[in-house]
Coordinates of C-alpha atoms in Angstrom, one line a residue:
M1 CA 0.0 0.0 0.0
P2 CA 1.6 3.3 -1.0
S3 CA 2.2 6.0 1.7
L4 CA -0.2 8.9 2.0
P5 CA 1.0 12.4 1.3
T6 CA 2.4 14.1 4.4
Q7 CA -0.4 14.2 7.1
P8 CA -0.7 15.9 10.4
L9 CA -0.4 13.3 13.2
S10 CA -2.3 15.3 15.8
P11 CA -6.0 16.1 15.3
L12 CA -5.2 19.5 16.7
D13 CA -3.2 20.2 13.5
G14 CA -5.7 18.4 11.3
R15 CA -9.4 17.9 11.9
Y16 CA -9.6 20.6 14.6
Q17 CA -6.9 23.0 13.4
A18 CA -9.3 25.9 12.8
A19 CA -10.5 25.8 16.4
V20 CA -7.1 26.0 17.9
S21 CA -5.0 27.9 15.4
G22 CA -4.8 31.0 17.6
L23 CA -2.5 29.1 20.0
A24 CA -0.1 28.3 17.1
D25 CA 1.0 31.9 16.9
Y26 CA 2.6 31.6 20.3
L27 CA 3.1 27.9 21.2
S28 CA 4.3 26.4 17.9
E29 CA 8.0 25.9 17.2
A30 CA 7.9 29.0 14.9
G31 CA 6.1 31.0 17.7
L32 CA 8.8 30.0 20.2
N33 CA 11.6 30.9 17.7
R34 CA 10.0 34.3 17.1
A35 CA 10.0 35.0 20.8
R36 CA 13.6 33.9 21.0
V37 CA 14.5 36.4 18.4
E38 CA 12.6 39.0 20.3
V39 CA 14.5 38.2 23.5
E40 CA 17.9 38.3 21.8
V41 CA 17.1 41.6 20.0
E42 CA 15.7 43.3 23.2
W43 CA 18.8 42.2 25.1
L44 CA 21.0 43.8 22.5
I45 CA 19.0 47.0 22.8
A46 CA 19.1 46.9 26.6
L47 CA 22.9 46.6 26.6
T48 CA 23.5 49.4 24.1
D49 CA 21.0 51.6 25.7
R50 CA 23.3 51.6 28.8
S51 CA 26.4 52.2 26.6
L52 CA 28.0 49.1 28.0
F53 CA 31.5 48.2 26.7
E54 CA 31.8 51.6 25.1
T55 CA 28.9 51.1 22.8
S56 CA 26.5 54.0 21.9
P57 CA 22.7 53.7 22.1
L58 CA 21.2 52.7 18.8
S59 CA 19.2 55.3 16.9
D60 CA 15.4 54.9 16.9
A61 CA 15.6 53.9 13.3
D62 CA 18.1 51.2 14.0
K63 CA 16.0 49.9 16.9
Q64 CA 13.0 49.7 14.7
R65 CA 14.9 47.8 12.0
L66 CA 16.2 45.4 14.7
R67 CA 12.7 44.9 16.1
A68 CA 11.4 44.2 12.7
L69 CA 13.4 40.9 12.9
Y70 CA 10.7 39.5 15.2
R71 CA 7.8 41.7 14.3
D72 CA 8.1 40.7 10.7
F73 CA 9.2 37.1 11.5
G74 CA 7.8 34.8 8.8
Q75 CA 8.4 31.9 6.5
A76 CA 11.9 33.1 5.4
E77 CA 13.1 33.1 9.0
I78 CA 11.4 29.7 9.7
E79 CA 13.2 28.1 6.8
W80 CA 16.5 29.8 7.6
L81 CA 16.4 28.5 11.2
A82 CA 15.5 25.0 10.1
A83 CA 18.5 24.9 7.8
K84 CA 20.8 26.3 10.4
E85 CA 19.6 24.0 13.2
A86 CA 20.3 21.0 10.9
V87 CA 23.9 22.1 11.1
T88 CA 24.2 23.4 14.7
R89 CA 21.9 20.7 16.2
H90 CA 21.0 23.4 18.7
D91 CA 17.9 25.5 18.4
V92 CA 18.9 28.5 20.5
K93 CA 22.3 28.7 18.8
A94 CA 20.5 28.8 15.4
V95 CA 18.5 31.8 16.6
E96 CA 21.7 33.5 17.7
Y97 CA 23.2 33.0 14.3
L98 CA 20.1 34.4 12.7
V99 CA 20.3 37.6 14.7
R100 CA 24.0 37.9 13.9
D101 CA 23.3 37.4 10.2
R102 CA 20.6 40.1 10.2
L103 CA 22.9 42.5 12.1
S104 CA 25.4 42.1 9.3
S105 CA 22.8 42.9 6.7
L106 CA 21.7 45.9 8.7
G107 CA 25.3 47.2 8.9
L108 CA 25.4 46.7 12.7
D109 CA 28.4 44.3 12.8
S110 CA 30.0 46.4 15.5
I111 CA 27.6 45.1 18.1
A112 CA 27.4 41.5 16.8
E113 CA 29.4 40.2 19.8
L114 CA 26.7 41.5 22.1
T115 CA 24.3 39.0 20.6
H116 CA 23.5 36.3 23.2
F117 CA 26.0 38.1 25.5
A118 CA 26.7 36.2 28.7
C119 CA 23.5 34.2 28.2
T120 CA 22.9 30.5 28.6
S121 CA 20.2 29.0 26.4
E122 CA 17.8 28.9 29.3
D123 CA 18.0 32.6 29.7
I124 CA 16.6 33.0 26.3
N125 CA 14.2 30.0 26.6
S126 CA 12.7 31.0 30.0
A127 CA 12.0 34.5 28.8
S128 CA 10.6 33.2 25.5
Y129 CA 8.3 30.7 27.3
A130 CA 7.1 33.3 29.7
L131 CA 6.2 35.6 26.8
T132 CA 4.6 33.0 24.6
V133 CA 2.6 31.3 27.4
K134 CA 1.4 34.6 28.8
R135 CA 0.3 35.8 25.3
A136 CA -1.4 32.5 24.6
I137 CA -3.3 32.5 27.9
E138 CA -4.2 36.2 27.9
G139 CA -4.9 36.5 24.1
V140 CA -6.5 33.2 23.2
W141 CA -7.3 30.9 26.1
L142 CA -8.9 33.3 28.6
P143 CA -11.1 34.9 25.9
A144 CA -12.4 31.4 25.1
L145 CA -13.1 30.7 28.8
D146 CA -14.8 34.1 29.1
A147 CA -17.1 33.3 26.2
V148 CA -18.3 30.2 28.0
I149 CA -18.7 32.1 31.3
T150 CA -20.6 34.9 29.5
K151 CA -23.0 32.3 28.0
L152 CA -23.5 30.6 31.3
R153 CA -24.3 33.9 33.0
E154 CA -26.8 34.7 30.2
L155 CA -28.5 31.3 30.6
A156 CA -28.5 31.6 34.4
V157 CA -30.4 34.9 34.2
E158 CA -32.7 33.6 31.5
H159 CA -33.6 30.5 33.5
A160 CA -33.4 32.0 36.9
D161 CA -37.0 31.3 37.6
A162 CA -37.2 27.9 35.9
A163 CA -38.0 25.5 38.8
M164 CA -36.5 22.1 38.5
L165 CA -36.2 18.9 40.5
S166 CA -32.8 18.6 42.1
R167 CA -31.1 15.2 42.2
T168 CA -28.7 14.6 45.0
H169 CA -27.1 11.2 44.8
G170 CA -29.2 10.9 41.6
Q171 CA -32.4 10.9 43.7
P172 CA -35.2 13.5 43.8
A173 CA -34.3 16.3 46.2
T174 CA -35.2 19.8 47.2
P175 CA -36.0 21.8 44.0
S176 CA -33.8 24.5 42.6
T177 CA -33.9 26.4 39.4
M178 CA -32.0 25.7 36.2
G179 CA -30.6 29.3 36.4
K180 CA -29.2 28.8 39.9
E181 CA -27.5 25.5 38.9
L182 CA -25.9 27.1 35.9
A183 CA -24.9 30.2 38.0
V184 CA -23.0 27.8 40.2
F185 CA -20.7 26.9 37.3
A186 CA -20.3 30.5 36.2
W187 CA -19.4 31.4 39.9
R188 CA -16.8 28.5 40.1
L189 CA -15.2 29.3 36.8
E190 CA -15.0 33.0 37.5
R191 CA -13.1 32.3 40.8
V192 CA -10.5 30.1 39.0
R193 CA -10.3 32.5 36.1
G194 CA -9.3 35.2 38.5
Q195 CA -6.4 33.0 39.8
I196 CA -5.3 32.3 36.2
A197 CA -5.5 35.9 35.2
G198 CA -3.3 36.8 38.2
S199 CA -0.6 34.3 37.3
E200 CA 3.1 35.2 37.3
Y201 CA 5.1 34.5 34.2
L202 CA 8.7 34.2 35.4
A203 CA 12.0 34.3 33.6
K204 CA 15.6 34.2 34.7
F205 CA 18.5 36.0 33.0
S206 CA 21.5 35.2 35.2
G207 CA 23.8 33.0 33.1
A208 CA 25.1 29.5 33.1
T209 CA 24.3 28.5 36.7
G210 CA 22.3 31.5 37.8
T211 CA 25.3 33.4 39.3
W212 CA 26.0 36.2 36.7
S213 CA 29.6 34.9 36.8
A214 CA 30.4 35.7 33.1
H215 CA 28.7 39.1 33.4
L216 CA 30.9 40.1 36.3
S217 CA 34.0 38.8 34.5
A218 CA 33.3 41.2 31.6
E219 CA 32.2 44.2 33.7
P220 CA 32.3 43.9 37.5
D221 CA 31.0 47.4 38.1
V222 CA 27.5 46.8 36.7
D223 CA 24.6 45.8 38.9
W224 CA 23.8 42.9 36.7
P225 CA 20.8 41.5 38.7
Q226 CA 19.1 44.9 38.6
L227 CA 19.9 45.3 34.9
S228 CA 18.4 41.9 34.2
R229 CA 15.4 42.6 36.3
E230 CA 14.7 45.9 34.4
Y231 CA 15.2 44.1 31.1
I232 CA 12.8 41.2 31.9
E233 CA 10.2 43.3 33.5
G234 CA 10.4 45.8 30.7
M235 CA 9.1 43.0 28.4
G236 CA 6.0 42.6 30.6
I237 CA 7.0 39.4 32.3
D238 CA 8.2 38.7 35.9
F239 CA 11.8 38.2 37.1
N240 CA 13.1 35.3 39.1
E241 CA 16.5 36.2 40.6
L242 CA 17.4 33.0 42.4
T243 CA 17.6 30.0 40.1
T244 CA 19.9 27.2 38.9
Q245 CA 20.8 27.2 35.1
I246 CA 17.1 27.1 34.5
E247 CA 14.1 29.1 35.7
S248 CA 12.6 26.7 38.2
H249 CA 9.2 26.4 36.3
D250 CA 7.1 26.7 39.5
W251 CA 5.0 29.4 37.9
Q252 CA 4.2 26.9 35.1
V253 CA 3.3 24.2 37.5
E254 CA 0.9 26.7 39.3
L255 CA -0.6 27.9 36.0
Y256 CA -1.1 24.4 34.5
D257 CA -2.7 23.2 37.7
R258 CA -5.1 26.1 37.7
V259 CA -6.0 25.5 34.0
R260 CA -6.5 21.9 34.9
H261 CA -8.7 22.9 37.8
A262 CA -10.8 25.0 35.4
G263 CA -10.9 22.0 33.1
G264 CA -12.3 19.9 35.9
I265 CA -15.1 22.4 36.4
L266 CA -15.8 22.5 32.7
H267 CA -15.8 18.7 32.6
N268 CA -18.4 18.7 35.4
L269 CA -20.5 21.2 33.3
A270 CA -20.2 19.0 30.2
T271 CA -21.4 15.9 32.0
D272 CA -24.2 17.7 33.8
I273 CA -25.6 19.3 30.6
W274 CA -25.3 15.9 28.9
T275 CA -27.4 14.4 31.8
Y276 CA -29.9 17.2 31.6
I277 CA -30.3 16.6 27.9
S278 CA -30.8 12.9 28.6
L279 CA -33.5 13.7 31.1
G280 CA -35.2 15.9 28.5
Y281 CA -34.6 19.1 30.5
F282 CA -32.8 20.6 27.5
A283 CA -33.8 20.0 23.9
Q284 CA -31.1 20.2 21.3
I285 CA -31.7 22.7 18.5
P286 CA -31.3 20.9 15.1
V287 CA -28.5 22.1 12.9
A288 CA -29.5 22.2 9.2
G289 CA -27.9 19.4 7.3
A290 CA -26.4 17.7 10.4
T291 CA -26.7 13.9 10.9
G292 CA -27.1 12.6 14.4
S293 CA -26.8 8.9 13.7
S294 CA -25.8 7.0 10.5
T295 CA -28.8 4.6 11.0
M296 CA -31.3 6.4 13.3
P297 CA -32.6 9.5 11.5
H298 CA -34.4 10.9 14.6
K299 CA -31.3 11.3 16.7
I300 CA -29.6 14.6 17.7
N301 CA -26.6 13.5 19.7
P302 CA -25.0 15.8 22.4
I303 CA -21.7 15.7 20.6
R304 CA -20.5 19.1 21.6
F305 CA -20.5 18.1 25.3
E306 CA -19.1 14.7 24.6
N307 CA -16.3 16.2 22.5
A308 CA -15.6 18.7 25.3
E309 CA -15.5 16.0 27.9
A310 CA -13.0 13.9 26.0
N311 CA -10.7 16.9 25.2
L312 CA -10.8 18.1 28.8
E313 CA -9.6 14.6 29.9
L314 CA -6.8 14.7 27.4
S315 CA -5.8 18.2 28.5
A316 CA -5.9 17.3 32.1
A317 CA -3.6 14.3 31.5
L318 CA -1.1 16.5 29.6
L319 CA -1.3 19.4 32.1
G320 CA -0.8 17.0 34.9
S321 CA 2.2 15.5 33.2
L322 CA 3.7 19.0 32.6
S323 CA 3.2 19.9 36.3
Q324 CA 4.8 16.7 37.5
T325 CA 7.8 16.9 35.1
L326 CA 8.6 20.6 35.2
V327 CA 8.7 20.9 39.0
T328 CA 12.0 18.8 39.1
S329 CA 15.4 19.4 37.5
R330 CA 18.4 17.3 38.5
L331 CA 21.0 19.3 40.3
Q332 CA 21.6 22.5 38.3
R333 CA 19.9 21.3 35.1
D334 CA 18.7 18.4 33.1
L335 CA 17.0 18.4 29.7
T336 CA 13.7 16.7 30.5
D337 CA 11.9 20.1 30.5
S338 CA 12.9 20.8 26.9
T339 CA 10.7 18.1 25.3
T340 CA 8.0 18.6 28.0
Q341 CA 7.6 22.3 27.3
R342 CA 7.2 21.7 23.6
N343 CA 3.8 20.1 24.5
I344 CA 2.4 23.1 26.3
G345 CA 0.5 24.0 23.1
V346 CA -0.9 20.5 22.8
A347 CA -2.2 20.6 26.4
L348 CA -3.8 24.0 26.0
G349 CA -5.0 23.1 22.5
H350 CA -7.2 20.3 23.8
S351 CA -8.5 22.6 26.5
L352 CA -9.2 25.3 23.9
L353 CA -11.0 22.8 21.7
A354 CA -13.2 21.8 24.6
L355 CA -14.0 25.5 25.3
D356 CA -15.0 26.0 21.7
N357 CA -17.3 22.9 21.8
L358 CA -18.9 24.0 25.1
R359 CA -19.6 27.5 23.8
R360 CA -21.2 26.1 20.7
G361 CA -23.1 23.5 22.6
L362 CA -24.5 26.0 25.0
N363 CA -25.8 27.9 22.0
E364 CA -27.5 24.9 20.6
I365 CA -29.8 23.9 23.5
S366 CA -33.3 25.1 24.6
L367 CA -34.8 24.6 28.0
S368 CA -37.9 22.5 28.1
R369 CA -39.8 24.1 31.0
D370 CA -42.8 21.8 30.6
V371 CA -40.6 18.8 31.2
L372 CA -39.2 20.4 34.3
L373 CA -42.7 21.1 35.7
D374 CA -43.9 17.6 34.8
D375 CA -41.0 16.1 36.7
L376 CA -41.7 18.3 39.7
D377 CA -45.4 17.3 39.7
H378 CA -44.5 13.7 39.9
N379 CA -42.3 14.2 43.0
W380 CA -44.5 15.9 45.7
E381 CA -42.7 13.9 48.4
V382 CA -39.8 16.4 48.1
L383 CA -41.9 18.7 50.3
A384 CA -41.4 16.4 53.2
E385 CA -38.3 18.5 54.1
A386 CA -40.3 21.7 54.3
I387 CA -43.2 20.0 56.3
Q388 CA -40.9 18.5 59.0
T389 CA -38.9 21.7 59.3
V390 CA -42.1 23.8 59.8
I391 CA -43.3 21.3 62.4
R392 CA -40.1 21.6 64.3
A393 CA -40.4 25.4 64.3
E394 CA -44.0 25.1 65.5
V395 CA -43.0 22.8 68.4
V396 CA -40.3 25.2 69.5
A397 CA -42.9 28.1 69.3
G398 CA -45.3 26.1 71.5
R399 CA -47.9 25.6 68.8
S400 CA -47.4 21.9 68.4
S401 CA -46.7 18.8 70.6
I402 CA -45.8 16.5 67.7
T403 CA -42.8 14.3 68.7
D404 CA -40.0 13.5 66.2
P405 CA -41.4 15.3 63.1
Y406 CA -38.6 13.8 60.9
A407 CA -39.7 10.2 61.7
L408 CA -43.3 11.2 61.0
L409 CA -42.5 12.4 57.5
K410 CA -40.1 9.6 56.9
E411 CA -42.8 7.1 57.5
L412 CA -45.1 9.0 55.1
T413 CA -42.7 9.5 52.2
R414 CA -39.7 7.3 52.3
G415 CA -40.0 4.8 49.5
H416 CA -43.5 6.0 48.6
R417 CA -44.9 8.2 45.9
V418 CA -47.1 10.9 47.5
G419 CA -49.3 13.1 45.4
A420 CA -50.7 16.6 46.0
T421 CA -54.0 15.3 47.4
E422 CA -52.4 13.0 49.9
L423 CA -49.9 15.6 51.1
A424 CA -52.6 18.2 51.5
S425 CA -54.7 15.8 53.6
F426 CA -51.7 15.1 55.7
V427 CA -50.9 18.8 56.3
E428 CA -54.6 19.4 57.2
S429 CA -54.4 16.8 59.9
L430 CA -51.3 18.3 61.5
E431 CA -51.3 19.9 64.9
I432 CA -49.7 23.2 63.9
G433 CA -50.6 26.9 63.8
D434 CA -53.0 28.0 61.1
A435 CA -50.5 30.4 59.5
A436 CA -47.9 27.6 59.2
K437 CA -50.5 25.2 57.9
Q438 CA -51.6 27.7 55.2
R439 CA -48.0 28.2 54.1
L440 CA -47.6 24.5 53.7
L441 CA -50.9 24.1 51.8
A442 CA -49.9 26.8 49.4
L443 CA -46.5 25.1 48.7
T444 CA -45.8 23.1 45.6
P445 CA -42.6 21.4 44.3
A446 CA -42.4 24.2 41.7
T447 CA -42.6 27.0 44.3
Y448 CA -40.3 25.2 46.8
T449 CA -37.1 26.8 45.4
G450 CA -36.1 29.1 48.3
L451 CA -33.7 31.9 47.1
A452 CA -32.7 30.1 43.9
E453 CA -34.0 32.7 41.6
R454 CA -32.4 35.5 43.5
L455 CA -29.1 33.6 43.7
A456 CA -29.1 33.1 39.9
R457 CA -29.8 36.7 39.2

């Protein structure tokens, strides 16, 4: 059998590429290399701005031409780096050679030796990953999460008053409203979103083993830690002063654990909506031309939520692996983090794909209020909680001498279906105050929702 033309191995780069392409600008190999060029160029500018080693600050025009190396980074640079790395067998060294080559073409050979000055590869990499991950989270992933939260908030308000039977342990329980239950997810996601939005993105810039040894050898009178801090923070990321050869990756562990936490909440949302659909609480809005089953024409399958569920599980596994691996580096440095970090985009890609499916799925469901009300009407026994609680209050107030109200209601309702008529007769027979009795007689499963509507709104 002949080989196929070159194909993407990952579905993120094939079937689902359109949904996750925004991440590729930052977390692909090309995106990482563009950031590396940016870090190298900005370091050159930082050194010359301070007239170190008898250099003069670059003109604004020269700075703009230098910055164009990463701002206009494209296919030519991608191919150049691929060819050079095939020779150097070192990705960061290839980037250094690219910058040197471009300096020559710009007539800036006099500062060429300041390219990658006193840097270890991990100075460049840690800053590049901090930049790319920050931009991917803030520019792509968080907006996708926000779209889901916004839709949940809209649905929570729209269905704030839609009474529904709760199911604790899968069994009929005190009613709530669909809006309140959806608001719980929005509330949970917003809390974790705040933690993610407040994440640090740390980089180190302290040389081979984090001691600034080469820097001090070249110029002992410079406050290199302060210069490095100003440089790193000037790029909009955070500075880690005390490290080994690598930045310790603790910020990445924290971030990926938080994204995984958000994914767990989203997974819970996906499975709950799937269950509500199976109960008939939500109807799925047909999409023109879509097929639900290859053999059963009537079916509309909840594929958006199933797709989200699976991708969140993949994302969680990868994010967990990233956290577990990146937290450790043998002695002053080992290379396990290099391959691991190349999968950051894959981990976030599955999460982003899930967010896209959840957003689309939430826009393709319609609440069946009649089903909710019918379900409530078949479960009047859920009012047992209210009745026994009112009796207790009446006993304390001296208006009833009933003993063990809980056992009384348990005998009436546990394992039995009790309808409106039977429950009304039972309440009428109770020794309680008239006001309390009238409150209970007016109560129905559909009105026994407490503050659910207010909480949702």
